[in-house]
PDB file of C-alpha atoms in Angstrom:
ATOM      1  CA  ILE S1218     -24.245   4.481 -55.705  1.00 91.00           C
ATOM      2  CA  ILE S1219     -24.489   3.573 -59.385  1.00 90.00           C
ATOM      3  CA  GLU S1220     -27.163   6.181 -60.125  1.00 92.00           C
ATOM      4  CA  LEU S1221     -25.183   8.909 -58.401  1.00 94.00           C
ATOM      5  CA  MET S1222     -22.080   8.052 -60.410  1.00 94.00           C
ATOM      6  CA  ALA S1223     -24.011   7.815 -63.681  1.00 92.00           C
ATOM      7  CA  TYR S1224     -26.001  11.037 -63.262  1.00 94.00           C
ATOM      8  CA  CYS S1225     -23.261  13.159 -61.666  1.00 94.00           C
ATOM      9  CA  GLY S1226     -19.981  11.826 -63.088  1.00 93.00           C
ATOM     10  CA  THR S1227     -18.328  11.113 -59.751  1.00 93.00           C
ATOM     11  CA  ARG S1228     -15.397   8.749 -59.285  1.00 91.00           C
ATOM     12  CA  ALA S1229     -15.883   5.601 -57.177  1.00 92.00           C
ATOM     13  CA  GLY S1230     -13.624   6.877 -54.389  1.00 92.00           C
ATOM     14  CA  GLU S1231     -15.424  10.207 -54.278  1.00 93.00           C
ATOM     15  CA  THR S1232     -18.844   8.585 -54.182  1.00 94.00           C
ATOM     16  CA  VAL S1233     -18.183   6.181 -51.317  1.00 94.00           C
ATOM     17  CA  ASN S1234     -16.650   9.004 -49.267  1.00 95.00           C
ATOM     18  CA  ILE S1235     -19.702  11.298 -49.366  1.00 96.00           C
ATOM     19  CA  ARG S1236     -20.765  12.212 -45.839  1.00 96.00           C
ATOM     20  CA  LEU S1237     -24.295  13.122 -44.824  1.00 96.00           C
ATOM     21  CA  ASP S1238     -23.099  16.643 -43.986  1.00 96.00           C
ATOM     22  CA  ASP S1239     -21.878  17.012 -47.592  1.00 97.00           C
ATOM     23  CA  ILE S1240     -25.489  17.076 -48.831  1.00 97.00           C
ATOM     24  CA  TYR S1241     -27.147  20.489 -48.743  1.00 96.00           C
ATOM     25  CA  VAL S1242     -29.708  22.703 -50.475  1.00 96.00           C
ATOM     26  CA  THR S1243     -28.471  25.725 -52.429  1.00 96.00           C
ATOM     27  CA  GLU S1244     -30.002  29.204 -52.226  1.00 96.00           C
ATOM     28  CA  ALA S1245     -31.746  28.412 -55.520  1.00 96.00           C
ATOM     29  CA  GLY S1246     -33.372  25.364 -53.907  1.00 95.00           C
ATOM     30  CA  ASN S1247     -31.316  22.685 -55.665  1.00 95.00           C
ATOM     31  CA  THR S1248     -29.793  19.723 -53.876  1.00 96.00           C
ATOM     32  CA  ALA S1249     -26.001  19.826 -53.973  1.00 96.00           C
ATOM     33  CA  ILE S1250     -23.361  17.407 -52.729  1.00 97.00           C
ATOM     34  CA  LYS S1251     -19.854  18.498 -51.814  1.00 96.00           C
ATOM     35  CA  ILE S1252     -17.363  16.146 -53.453  1.00 94.00           C
ATOM     36  CA  ILE S1253     -13.893  15.819 -51.971  1.00 88.00           C
ATOM     37  CA  SER S1254     -11.607  14.927 -54.858  1.00 80.00           C
ATOM     38  CA  SER S1255     -10.060  11.481 -54.590  1.00 72.00           C
ATOM     39  CA  LYS S1256      -7.173  12.770 -56.698  1.00 72.00           C
ATOM     40  CA  LYS S1257      -4.635  15.390 -55.712  1.00 69.00           C
ATOM     41  CA  ASP S1258      -2.215  17.622 -57.637  1.00 65.00           C
ATOM     42  CA  GLY S1259      -4.528  20.279 -59.020  1.00 65.00           C
ATOM     43  CA  TYR S1260      -7.781  18.346 -58.986  1.00 70.00           C
ATOM     44  CA  GLU S1261     -10.545  20.236 -57.254  1.00 74.00           C
ATOM     45  CA  ASP S1262     -13.138  19.614 -54.585  1.00 84.00           C
ATOM     46  CA  ARG S1263     -16.463  20.675 -56.013  1.00 91.00           C
ATOM     47  CA  PRO S1264     -20.227  20.611 -55.676  1.00 94.00           C
ATOM     48  CA  ILE S1265     -22.317  18.310 -57.834  1.00 95.00           C
ATOM     49  CA  TYR S1266     -26.025  18.708 -58.476  1.00 95.00           C
ATOM     50  CA  PRO S1267     -28.023  15.504 -58.781  1.00 95.00           C
ATOM     51  CA  PRO S1268     -31.160  15.707 -60.924  1.00 95.00           C
ATOM     52  CA  PRO S1269     -34.293  16.367 -58.807  1.00 95.00           C
ATOM     53  CA  ALA S1270     -35.620  12.797 -59.096  1.00 96.00           C
ATOM     54  CA  LEU S1271     -32.285  11.387 -57.910  1.00 96.00           C
ATOM     55  CA  ALA S1272     -32.083  13.957 -55.095  1.00 96.00           C
ATOM     56  CA  ARG S1273     -35.508  12.751 -53.882  1.00 96.00           C
ATOM     57  CA  ARG S1274     -34.355   9.104 -54.020  1.00 96.00           C
ATOM     58  CA  ILE S1275     -31.252   9.981 -52.001  1.00 96.00           C
ATOM     59  CA  GLN S1276     -33.410  11.653 -49.337  1.00 95.00           C
ATOM     60  CA  ARG S1277     -35.732   8.617 -49.227  1.00 94.00           C
ATOM     61  CA  TYR S1278     -32.699   6.339 -48.918  1.00 94.00           C
ATOM     62  CA  ILE S1279     -31.413   8.387 -45.983  1.00 93.00           C
ATOM     63  CA  ASN S1280     -34.757   8.627 -44.178  1.00 92.00           C
ATOM     64  CA  ASP S1281     -36.617   5.382 -45.010  1.00 91.00           C
ATOM     65  CA  PRO S1282     -36.154   3.013 -42.039  1.00 87.00           C
ATOM     66  CA  ASP S1283     -35.876   0.063 -44.456  1.00 89.00           C
ATOM     67  CA  LYS S1284     -33.015   1.658 -46.416  1.00 90.00           C
ATOM     68  CA  ARG S1285     -29.858   3.342 -45.039  1.00 90.00           C
ATOM     69  CA  PRO S1286     -30.953   3.270 -41.358  1.00 86.00           C
ATOM     70  CA  SER S1287     -31.342  -0.525 -41.527  1.00 86.00           C
ATOM     71  CA  ILE S1288     -27.672  -1.059 -42.425  1.00 88.00           C
ATOM     72  CA  LEU S1289     -25.778  -2.364 -39.426  1.00 84.00           C
ATOM     73  CA  LYS S1290     -23.153   0.405 -39.166  1.00 86.00           C
ATOM     74  CA  ALA S1291     -25.447   3.264 -40.272  1.00 86.00           C
ATOM     75  CA  PRO S1292     -26.327   4.620 -36.796  1.00 87.00           C
ATOM     76  CA  GLU S1293     -22.669   5.251 -36.003  1.00 88.00           C
ATOM     77  CA  SER S1294     -21.608   6.371 -39.489  1.00 92.00           C
ATOM     78  CA  ASP S1295     -21.769   9.842 -40.978  1.00 94.00           C
ATOM     79  CA  TYR S1296     -21.192   8.480 -44.504  1.00 95.00           C
ATOM     80  CA  LEU S1297     -23.984   8.331 -47.078  1.00 95.00           C
ATOM     81  CA  PHE S1298     -23.128   4.729 -47.957  1.00 94.00           C
ATOM     82  CA  PRO S1299     -22.229   2.746 -44.816  1.00 93.00           C
ATOM     83  CA  SER S1300     -21.659  -0.987 -44.991  1.00 89.00           C
ATOM     84  CA  ARG S1301     -22.604  -3.784 -42.648  1.00 88.00           C
ATOM     85  CA  SER S1302     -19.055  -3.970 -41.318  1.00 89.00           C
ATOM     86  CA  SER S1303     -17.579  -0.457 -41.584  1.00 89.00           C
ATOM     87  CA  HIS S1304     -18.469   3.205 -41.677  1.00 90.00           C
ATOM     88  CA  HIS S1305     -18.574   3.296 -45.486  1.00 90.00           C
ATOM     89  CA  VAL S1306     -18.444   0.863 -48.370  1.00 92.00           C
ATOM     90  CA  SER S1307     -15.068   0.229 -49.969  1.00 93.00           C
ATOM     91  CA  GLU S1308     -13.916   2.017 -53.099  1.00 92.00           C
ATOM     92  CA  SER S1309     -14.108  -1.300 -54.981  1.00 92.00           C
ATOM     93  CA  ARG S1310     -17.795  -1.820 -54.120  1.00 92.00           C
ATOM     94  CA  PRO S1311     -19.246   0.271 -56.995  1.00 91.00           C
ATOM     95  CA  ASN S1312     -17.293  -1.805 -59.533  1.00 89.00           C
ATOM     96  CA  LYS S1313     -18.505  -5.031 -57.908  1.00 90.00           C
ATOM     97  CA  VAL S1314     -22.139  -3.879 -57.950  1.00 89.00           C
ATOM     98  CA  LEU S1315     -21.887  -2.758 -61.577  1.00 88.00           C
ATOM     99  CA  LYS S1316     -20.076  -5.920 -62.665  1.00 86.00           C
ATOM    100  CA  ASP S1317     -22.707  -8.132 -61.019  1.00 88.00           C
ATOM    101  CA  ALA S1318     -25.546  -6.154 -62.616  1.00 86.00           C
ATOM    102  CA  CYS S1319     -23.927  -6.286 -66.064  1.00 83.00           C
ATOM    103  CA  GLU S1320     -23.237 -10.013 -65.776  1.00 84.00           C
ATOM    104  CA  ALA S1321     -26.820 -10.662 -64.606  1.00 87.00           C
ATOM    105  CA  THR S1322     -28.166  -8.897 -67.704  1.00 86.00           C
ATOM    106  CA  GLY S1323     -25.621 -10.498 -70.027  1.00 81.00           C
ATOM    107  CA  ILE S1324     -23.952  -7.269 -71.135  1.00 79.00           C
ATOM    108  CA  GLN S1325     -20.629  -7.591 -69.289  1.00 68.00           C
ATOM    109  CA  VAL S1326     -17.803  -8.525 -71.599  1.00 60.00           C
ATOM    110  CA  THR S1327     -14.344  -9.421 -70.373  1.00 60.00           C
ATOM    111  CA  ASP S1328     -11.650  -8.349 -72.796  1.00 54.00           C
ATOM    112  CA  TYR S1329      -7.969  -9.116 -72.719  1.00 48.00           C
ATOM    113  CA  GLU S1330      -5.237  -6.562 -73.005  1.00 50.00           C
ATOM    114  CA  THR S1331      -1.734  -7.660 -73.840  1.00 43.00           C
ATOM    115  CA  THR S1332       1.141  -5.859 -72.168  1.00 46.00           C
ATOM    116  CA  TYR S1333       4.453  -4.795 -73.699  1.00 42.00           C
ATOM    117  CA  ASP S1334       5.205  -8.412 -74.619  1.00 43.00           C
ATOM    118  CA  ASP S1335       3.095  -7.751 -77.739  1.00 43.00           C
ATOM    119  CA  TRP S1336       6.262  -6.481 -79.354  1.00 41.00           C
ATOM    120  CA  ASP S1337       8.287  -9.580 -78.518  1.00 44.00           C
ATOM    121  CA  ASP S1338       7.832 -11.653 -81.664  1.00 47.00           C
ATOM    122  CA  ASP S1339      10.014 -14.435 -80.267  1.00 50.00           C
ATOM    123  CA  LYS S1340       7.343 -15.408 -77.739  1.00 49.00           C
ATOM    124  CA  ASP S1341       4.394 -17.633 -78.524  1.00 54.00           C
ATOM    125  CA  ASP S1342       0.948 -16.075 -77.934  1.00 53.00           C
ATOM    126  CA  GLU S1343       0.307 -18.233 -74.871  1.00 56.00           C
ATOM    127  CA  ASP S1344       3.525 -16.980 -73.248  1.00 51.00           C
ATOM    128  CA  LYS S1345       2.636 -13.324 -73.614  1.00 48.00           C
ATOM    129  CA  ASP S1346       1.583 -11.526 -70.450  1.00 55.00           C
ATOM    130  CA  LYS S1347      -2.152 -10.855 -70.702  1.00 55.00           C
ATOM    131  CA  ARG S1348      -4.527  -9.332 -68.209  1.00 55.00           C
ATOM    132  CA  SER S1349      -8.275  -9.205 -68.323  1.00 54.00           C
ATOM    133  CA  TYR S1350     -10.480  -6.208 -67.807  1.00 55.00           C
ATOM    134  CA  ASP S1351     -14.220  -5.700 -67.791  1.00 60.00           C
ATOM    135  CA  GLN S1352     -15.812  -3.623 -70.495  1.00 73.00           C
ATOM    136  CA  PHE S1353     -18.164  -1.869 -68.055  1.00 78.00           C
ATOM    137  CA  THR S1354     -16.704  -0.374 -64.893  1.00 82.00           C
ATOM    138  CA  SER S1355     -17.653   2.462 -62.585  1.00 85.00           C
ATOM    139  CA  HIS S1356     -15.376   4.689 -64.661  1.00 86.00           C
ATOM    140  CA  SER S1357     -17.506   3.817 -67.714  1.00 85.00           C
ATOM    141  CA  LEU S1358     -20.335   5.647 -65.963  1.00 89.00           C
ATOM    142  CA  ARG S1359     -18.157   8.750 -65.595  1.00 89.00           C
ATOM    143  CA  HIS S1360     -17.180   8.598 -69.265  1.00 86.00           C
ATOM    144  CA  THR S1361     -20.816   8.173 -70.323  1.00 86.00           C
ATOM    145  CA  PHE S1362     -21.840  11.132 -68.142  1.00 91.00           C
ATOM    146  CA  ALA S1363     -19.167  13.311 -69.763  1.00 90.00           C
ATOM    147  CA  VAL S1364     -20.009  12.338 -73.339  1.00 86.00           C
ATOM    148  CA  ASN S1365     -23.764  12.717 -72.800  1.00 88.00           C
ATOM    149  CA  SER S1366     -23.271  16.111 -71.141  1.00 90.00           C
ATOM    150  CA  ILE S1367     -21.412  17.382 -74.206  1.00 86.00           C
ATOM    151  CA  LYS S1368     -23.992  15.837 -76.566  1.00 82.00           C
ATOM    152  CA  ASN S1369     -26.732  17.604 -74.611  1.00 88.00           C
ATOM    153  CA  GLY S1370     -25.021  20.979 -75.073  1.00 87.00           C
ATOM    154  CA  MET S1371     -22.900  21.465 -71.936  1.00 90.00           C
ATOM    155  CA  ASP S1372     -19.773  23.479 -72.608  1.00 90.00           C
ATOM    156  CA  ILE S1373     -16.455  21.775 -71.914  1.00 90.00           C
ATOM    157  CA  LYS S1374     -15.329  24.270 -69.256  1.00 92.00           C
ATOM    158  CA  THR S1375     -18.441  23.619 -67.129  1.00 93.00           C
ATOM    159  CA  LEU S1376     -18.050  19.878 -67.626  1.00 92.00           C
ATOM    160  CA  SER S1377     -14.414  20.079 -66.562  1.00 91.00           C
ATOM    161  CA  LYS S1378     -15.457  21.829 -63.325  1.00 91.00           C
ATOM    162  CA  ILE S1379     -18.197  19.245 -62.644  1.00 92.00           C
ATOM    163  CA  LEU S1380     -15.727  16.401 -63.163  1.00 91.00           C
ATOM    164  CA  GLY S1381     -13.181  18.125 -60.909  1.00 89.00           C
ATOM    165  CA  HIS S1382     -10.410  18.146 -63.485  1.00 87.00           C
ATOM    166  CA  ALA S1383      -7.320  20.274 -63.013  1.00 83.00           C
ATOM    167  CA  SER S1384      -7.668  21.598 -66.583  1.00 86.00           C
ATOM    168  CA  VAL S1385     -10.002  21.561 -69.553  1.00 89.00           C
ATOM    169  CA  ASP S1386      -7.322  19.648 -71.502  1.00 89.00           C
ATOM    170  CA  ILE S1387      -7.773  16.629 -69.239  1.00 84.00           C
ATOM    171  CA  THR S1388     -11.508  16.616 -69.971  1.00 86.00           C
ATOM    172  CA  ALA S1389     -11.015  17.016 -73.712  1.00 84.00           C
ATOM    173  CA  ASN S1390      -8.303  14.378 -74.036  1.00 82.00           C
ATOM    174  CA  LYS S1391      -9.832  11.699 -71.799  1.00 79.00           C
ATOM    175  CA  TYR S1392     -13.558  11.929 -72.307  1.00 70.00           C
ATOM    176  CA  LEU S1393     -14.393  13.521 -75.621  1.00 69.00           C
ATOM    177  CA  ARG S1394     -13.956  10.800 -78.180  1.00 67.00           C
ATOM    178  CA  PHE S1395     -16.754  10.795 -80.723  1.00 65.00           C
ATOM    179  CA  LYS S1396     -17.561   8.422 -83.535  1.00 67.00           C
ATOM    180  CA  THR S1397     -17.132   9.680 -87.100  1.00 73.00           C
ATOM    181  CA  GLU S1398     -20.920   9.659 -87.583  1.00 75.00           C
ATOM    182  CA  GLU S1399     -21.369  11.897 -84.530  1.00 69.00           C
ATOM    183  CA  ILE S1400     -18.792  14.377 -85.812  1.00 68.00           C
ATOM    184  CA  GLU S1401     -20.446  14.430 -89.236  1.00 74.00           C
ATOM    185  CA  ASN S1402     -23.886  14.948 -87.670  1.00 74.00           C
ATOM    186  CA  ARG S1403     -22.685  17.875 -85.549  1.00 66.00           C
ATOM    187  CA  ALA S1404     -20.829  19.472 -88.444  1.00 71.00           C
ATOM    188  CA  THR S1405     -23.882  19.347 -90.681  1.00 73.00           C
ATOM    189  CA  THR S1406     -26.309  20.345 -87.889  1.00 73.00           C
ATOM    190  CA  TYR S1407     -24.392  23.352 -86.571  1.00 67.00           C
ATOM    191  CA  GLY S1408     -23.108  24.685 -89.839  1.00 61.00           C
ATOM    192  CA  PHE S1409     -19.824  25.149 -91.515  1.00 57.00           C
ATOM    193  CA  GLY S1410     -18.397  28.129 -89.667  1.00 53.00           C
ATOM    194  CA  TRP S1411     -20.024  31.037 -91.493  1.00 50.00           C
TER     195      TRP S1411
END
């Protein structure tokens, strides 16, 4: 699940809802997976193309009797990722797996975000409404995929299609935040416009 999200930029809800019939081979011989968008209102269903090594691991997972077929609900499920108790894992499962892995390696950081009460100077800090969030989530994988795709030379329109965005503006505004050093490096590497 985590590899698929990291290498293909899928959302958690899209990933857990992949069915076995959604996996196919293109005329060019590449493995493709039909993704049904978990968002509506202009977001698109689309194919994704896992790298060849990942495509081979997915096929081994499907066919190895010690992998997917050994999961309790797998024989009656047409989903790629069945669980022991239902036809597919829950949408929250990728975040749980990632959180556990990050905590086990010591890289998970829990930050605190303060809500609108930040602007209420009459309240003491302990009375302000705070909520915690993890630094690394399944959506972090999607963001990393998008940024790395651009860094590796993918044009933004193609990336927008791969991510299933309704417009290129969504891709640009949500995922393309670069550090000053990266902007400087690109400007000096690719020239100054003439």
